[in-house]
């Protein structure tokens, strides 16, 4: 079994998906699984140019909730971590967190890390902020997730998923390591459309 499954849901990200994928360290104990949500650009061709990726495809656009669930069902790693297709990891810090915390003698259920956004601000994960920054900011033990899945909605699927995890009283650690660059704010992203008040179909 792999130690980590990196799960990437993607839709129409032919420009940014390559940077996301190449930011993932090349390790024998890691698998990369990408699920394309019926992209209409060249996203799939970019993904297929990599030989070390398991590619899943939705035949029609299903939205982020369905796509993340499909990735969770396909993962084989001890831990899973989600990566937005327009974000990227800080590779060496990612390696450090895996080596230090995921191979620890303590079997953590959730290992949190920090994010850096486009203006250089760092979003720090702590006990008091974990509900506010509840998206892809953590490694989660796959057996701890069990049968919990996201609601099949098109945005904000991560909060109800996280709430269900918290009900199981996980053993947690906050690493205070900046593992990922979160591409925020990004004009015309799904989050931006929601913030601007656009109607997004559930």
Short mmCIF file of C-alpha atoms in Angstrom, two decimals:
data_model
loop_
_atom_site.label_atom_id
_atom_site.label_comp_id
_atom_site.label_asym_id
_atom_site.label_seq_id
_atom_site.Cartn_x
_atom_site.Cartn_y
_atom_site.Cartn_z
CA UNK A 1 0.00 0.00 0.00
CA UNK A 2 1.18 3.51 -0.80
CA UNK A 3 1.74 5.96 2.04
CA UNK A 4 0.01 8.90 0.31
CA UNK A 5 -2.61 9.30 -2.41
CA UNK A 6 -2.60 12.79 -3.95
CA UNK A 7 -6.08 13.40 -5.34
CA UNK A 8 -6.70 16.10 -7.95
CA UNK A 9 -10.18 16.99 -9.23
CA UNK A 10 -9.91 19.02 -12.44
CA UNK A 11 -12.07 20.83 -14.94
CA UNK A 12 -10.70 22.98 -17.80
CA UNK A 13 -7.26 23.70 -16.34
CA UNK A 14 -4.97 23.07 -19.32
CA UNK A 15 -2.76 26.03 -18.33
CA UNK A 16 -2.28 25.35 -14.60
CA UNK A 17 -2.63 21.58 -14.18
CA UNK A 18 0.95 20.88 -15.28
CA UNK A 19 2.38 23.06 -12.49
CA UNK A 20 0.14 21.32 -9.96
CA UNK A 21 1.32 17.87 -11.04
CA UNK A 22 5.02 18.73 -11.24
CA UNK A 23 4.94 20.17 -7.71
CA UNK A 24 4.21 16.69 -6.33
CA UNK A 25 7.42 14.96 -5.23
CA UNK A 26 8.43 11.82 -7.08
CA UNK A 27 8.31 9.14 -4.41
CA UNK A 28 7.79 5.39 -4.59
CA UNK A 29 5.39 5.58 -1.63
CA UNK A 30 3.05 8.07 -3.32
CA UNK A 31 0.34 7.76 -5.98
CA UNK A 32 -1.29 10.53 -8.02
CA UNK A 33 -4.90 10.16 -9.08
CA UNK A 34 -6.60 12.81 -11.22
CA UNK A 35 -10.30 12.90 -12.07
CA UNK A 36 -11.28 15.02 -15.06
CA UNK A 37 -14.81 16.37 -14.80
CA UNK A 38 -15.55 16.35 -18.55
CA UNK A 39 -13.16 19.15 -19.52
CA UNK A 40 -13.71 20.79 -22.89
CA UNK A 41 -10.18 22.14 -23.34
CA UNK A 42 -6.84 20.28 -23.55
CA UNK A 43 -6.67 19.36 -19.86
CA UNK A 44 -6.84 15.62 -20.51
CA UNK A 45 -4.05 15.76 -23.11
CA UNK A 46 -1.79 17.53 -20.59
CA UNK A 47 -2.51 14.93 -17.91
CA UNK A 48 -1.91 12.06 -20.34
CA UNK A 49 1.57 13.42 -21.05
CA UNK A 50 2.56 12.19 -17.56
CA UNK A 51 3.26 8.49 -17.19
CA UNK A 52 2.89 8.25 -13.41
CA UNK A 53 -0.76 9.31 -13.08
CA UNK A 54 -3.95 7.33 -12.74
CA UNK A 55 -6.54 9.26 -14.75
CA UNK A 56 -10.26 8.95 -14.08
CA UNK A 57 -12.88 10.63 -16.26
CA UNK A 58 -16.46 11.73 -15.76
CA UNK A 59 -18.45 11.26 -18.97
CA UNK A 60 -20.45 14.41 -18.19
CA UNK A 61 -19.72 17.32 -15.86
CA UNK A 62 -20.72 16.19 -12.37
CA UNK A 63 -19.25 18.88 -10.13
CA UNK A 64 -16.66 18.87 -7.38
CA UNK A 65 -18.55 16.79 -4.79
CA UNK A 66 -19.06 13.82 -7.11
CA UNK A 67 -15.53 14.13 -8.48
CA UNK A 68 -13.85 14.15 -5.06
CA UNK A 69 -15.90 11.13 -4.00
CA UNK A 70 -14.78 9.25 -7.10
CA UNK A 71 -11.17 10.03 -6.20
CA UNK A 72 -11.67 8.87 -2.61
CA UNK A 73 -13.13 5.59 -3.85
CA UNK A 74 -10.06 5.03 -6.05
CA UNK A 75 -7.35 5.90 -3.51
CA UNK A 76 -5.15 3.14 -2.09
CA UNK A 77 -2.78 5.17 0.10
CA UNK A 78 -2.67 5.12 3.88
CA UNK A 79 -3.26 8.88 3.76
CA UNK A 80 -5.04 11.05 1.21
CA UNK A 81 -4.41 14.70 0.41
CA UNK A 82 -6.37 16.86 -2.02
CA UNK A 83 -4.73 19.30 -4.43
CA UNK A 84 -6.69 21.88 -6.38
CA UNK A 85 -5.80 21.77 -10.07
CA UNK A 86 -4.85 25.47 -10.00
CA UNK A 87 -2.77 25.17 -6.80
CA UNK A 88 0.64 23.62 -6.17
CA UNK A 89 2.74 22.13 -3.39
CA UNK A 90 6.02 23.43 -2.05
CA UNK A 91 7.75 20.19 -2.91
CA UNK A 92 10.46 20.00 -0.27
CA UNK A 93 8.13 21.03 2.55
CA UNK A 94 5.62 18.43 1.35
CA UNK A 95 8.40 15.82 1.56
CA UNK A 96 9.37 17.00 5.05
CA UNK A 97 5.82 16.67 6.37
CA UNK A 98 5.44 13.16 4.97
CA UNK A 99 8.77 12.04 6.39
CA UNK A 100 8.28 13.70 9.79
CA UNK A 101 4.60 13.27 10.58
CA UNK A 102 3.15 10.53 8.40
CA UNK A 103 5.96 8.16 9.32
CA UNK A 104 5.71 9.13 12.99
CA UNK A 105 5.33 6.53 15.71
CA UNK A 106 2.02 8.23 16.50
CA UNK A 107 -0.80 7.26 14.17
CA UNK A 108 -2.38 10.63 13.44
CA UNK A 109 -5.78 10.64 11.75
CA UNK A 110 -5.41 14.20 10.42
CA UNK A 111 -2.16 16.09 9.79
CA UNK A 112 -2.80 19.78 9.10
CA UNK A 113 -0.58 22.17 7.18
CA UNK A 114 -0.63 25.89 6.30
CA UNK A 115 -1.36 27.62 2.99
CA UNK A 116 0.18 30.64 1.31
CA UNK A 117 -2.09 32.69 -0.98
CA UNK A 118 -1.21 34.90 -3.94
CA UNK A 119 -0.39 38.06 -1.96
CA UNK A 120 1.98 36.19 0.35
CA UNK A 121 -0.42 35.92 3.28
CA UNK A 122 -0.17 32.64 5.18
CA UNK A 123 -3.33 30.94 6.38
CA UNK A 124 -2.32 29.11 9.55
CA UNK A 125 -4.14 25.98 10.65
CA UNK A 126 -4.73 25.78 14.39
CA UNK A 127 -7.37 24.35 16.68
CA UNK A 128 -9.21 27.68 16.49
CA UNK A 129 -9.02 28.09 12.68
CA UNK A 130 -9.49 24.55 11.42
CA UNK A 131 -13.24 24.98 10.87
CA UNK A 132 -12.70 28.18 8.90
CA UNK A 133 -9.89 26.77 6.73
CA UNK A 134 -11.42 23.33 6.34
CA UNK A 135 -10.58 22.64 2.69
CA UNK A 136 -7.55 20.83 1.27
CA UNK A 137 -5.22 21.70 4.15
CA UNK A 138 -4.51 18.27 5.55
CA UNK A 139 -3.45 14.69 5.14
CA UNK A 140 -6.22 12.36 6.31
CA UNK A 141 -5.82 8.70 7.17
CA UNK A 142 -7.94 6.83 4.63
CA UNK A 143 -9.19 4.20 7.06
CA UNK A 144 -10.32 7.00 9.37
CA UNK A 145 -12.43 8.49 6.55
CA UNK A 146 -14.09 5.13 6.06
CA UNK A 147 -17.40 5.57 4.26
CA UNK A 148 -17.68 9.33 4.80
CA UNK A 149 -18.07 11.16 1.49
CA UNK A 150 -18.79 14.68 0.27
CA UNK A 151 -22.31 15.81 -0.58
CA UNK A 152 -22.57 15.80 -4.37
CA UNK A 153 -22.75 19.57 -4.78
CA UNK A 154 -20.77 21.96 -6.97
CA UNK A 155 -19.05 24.08 -4.33
CA UNK A 156 -18.37 24.18 -0.56
CA UNK A 157 -18.46 20.39 -0.42
CA UNK A 158 -15.48 20.35 1.95
CA UNK A 159 -17.23 21.84 5.01
CA UNK A 160 -19.92 19.14 5.54
CA UNK A 161 -17.29 16.48 4.79
CA UNK A 162 -15.04 17.98 7.48
CA UNK A 163 -17.87 18.20 10.00
CA UNK A 164 -18.54 14.48 9.59
CA UNK A 165 -14.85 13.74 10.20
CA UNK A 166 -14.84 15.86 13.36
CA UNK A 167 -17.73 13.81 14.76
CA UNK A 168 -15.31 10.87 14.91
CA UNK A 169 -12.89 12.70 17.28
CA UNK A 170 -9.69 12.34 15.21
CA UNK A 171 -6.18 12.29 16.59
CA UNK A 172 -4.80 15.52 15.07
CA UNK A 173 -1.56 17.44 14.73
CA UNK A 174 -0.89 20.96 13.42
CA UNK A 175 2.48 20.99 11.68
CA UNK A 176 2.79 24.79 11.15
CA UNK A 177 4.43 23.98 7.81
CA UNK A 178 3.51 25.91 4.63
CA UNK A 179 2.96 22.96 2.32
CA UNK A 180 0.80 24.45 -0.41
CA UNK A 181 0.30 27.57 -2.50
CA UNK A 182 -3.41 28.31 -2.78
CA UNK A 183 -4.18 30.27 -5.94
CA UNK A 184 -6.48 32.79 -4.28
CA UNK A 185 -8.03 35.02 -5.34
CA UNK A 186 -8.13 33.88 -8.96
CA UNK A 187 -10.43 35.69 -11.35
CA UNK A 188 -13.14 33.48 -12.93
CA UNK A 189 -12.47 30.55 -10.60
CA UNK A 190 -15.46 28.77 -9.09
CA UNK A 191 -14.74 30.33 -5.69
CA UNK A 192 -14.51 33.77 -7.31
CA UNK A 193 -17.86 33.29 -9.07
CA UNK A 194 -19.49 32.33 -5.76
CA UNK A 195 -17.95 35.30 -3.97
CA UNK A 196 -19.14 37.63 -6.74
CA UNK A 197 -22.68 36.32 -6.34
CA UNK A 198 -22.94 34.32 -9.55
CA UNK A 199 -25.50 31.53 -9.63
CA UNK A 200 -23.78 28.14 -9.55
CA UNK A 201 -25.98 25.14 -10.16
CA UNK A 202 -25.92 22.59 -7.29
#
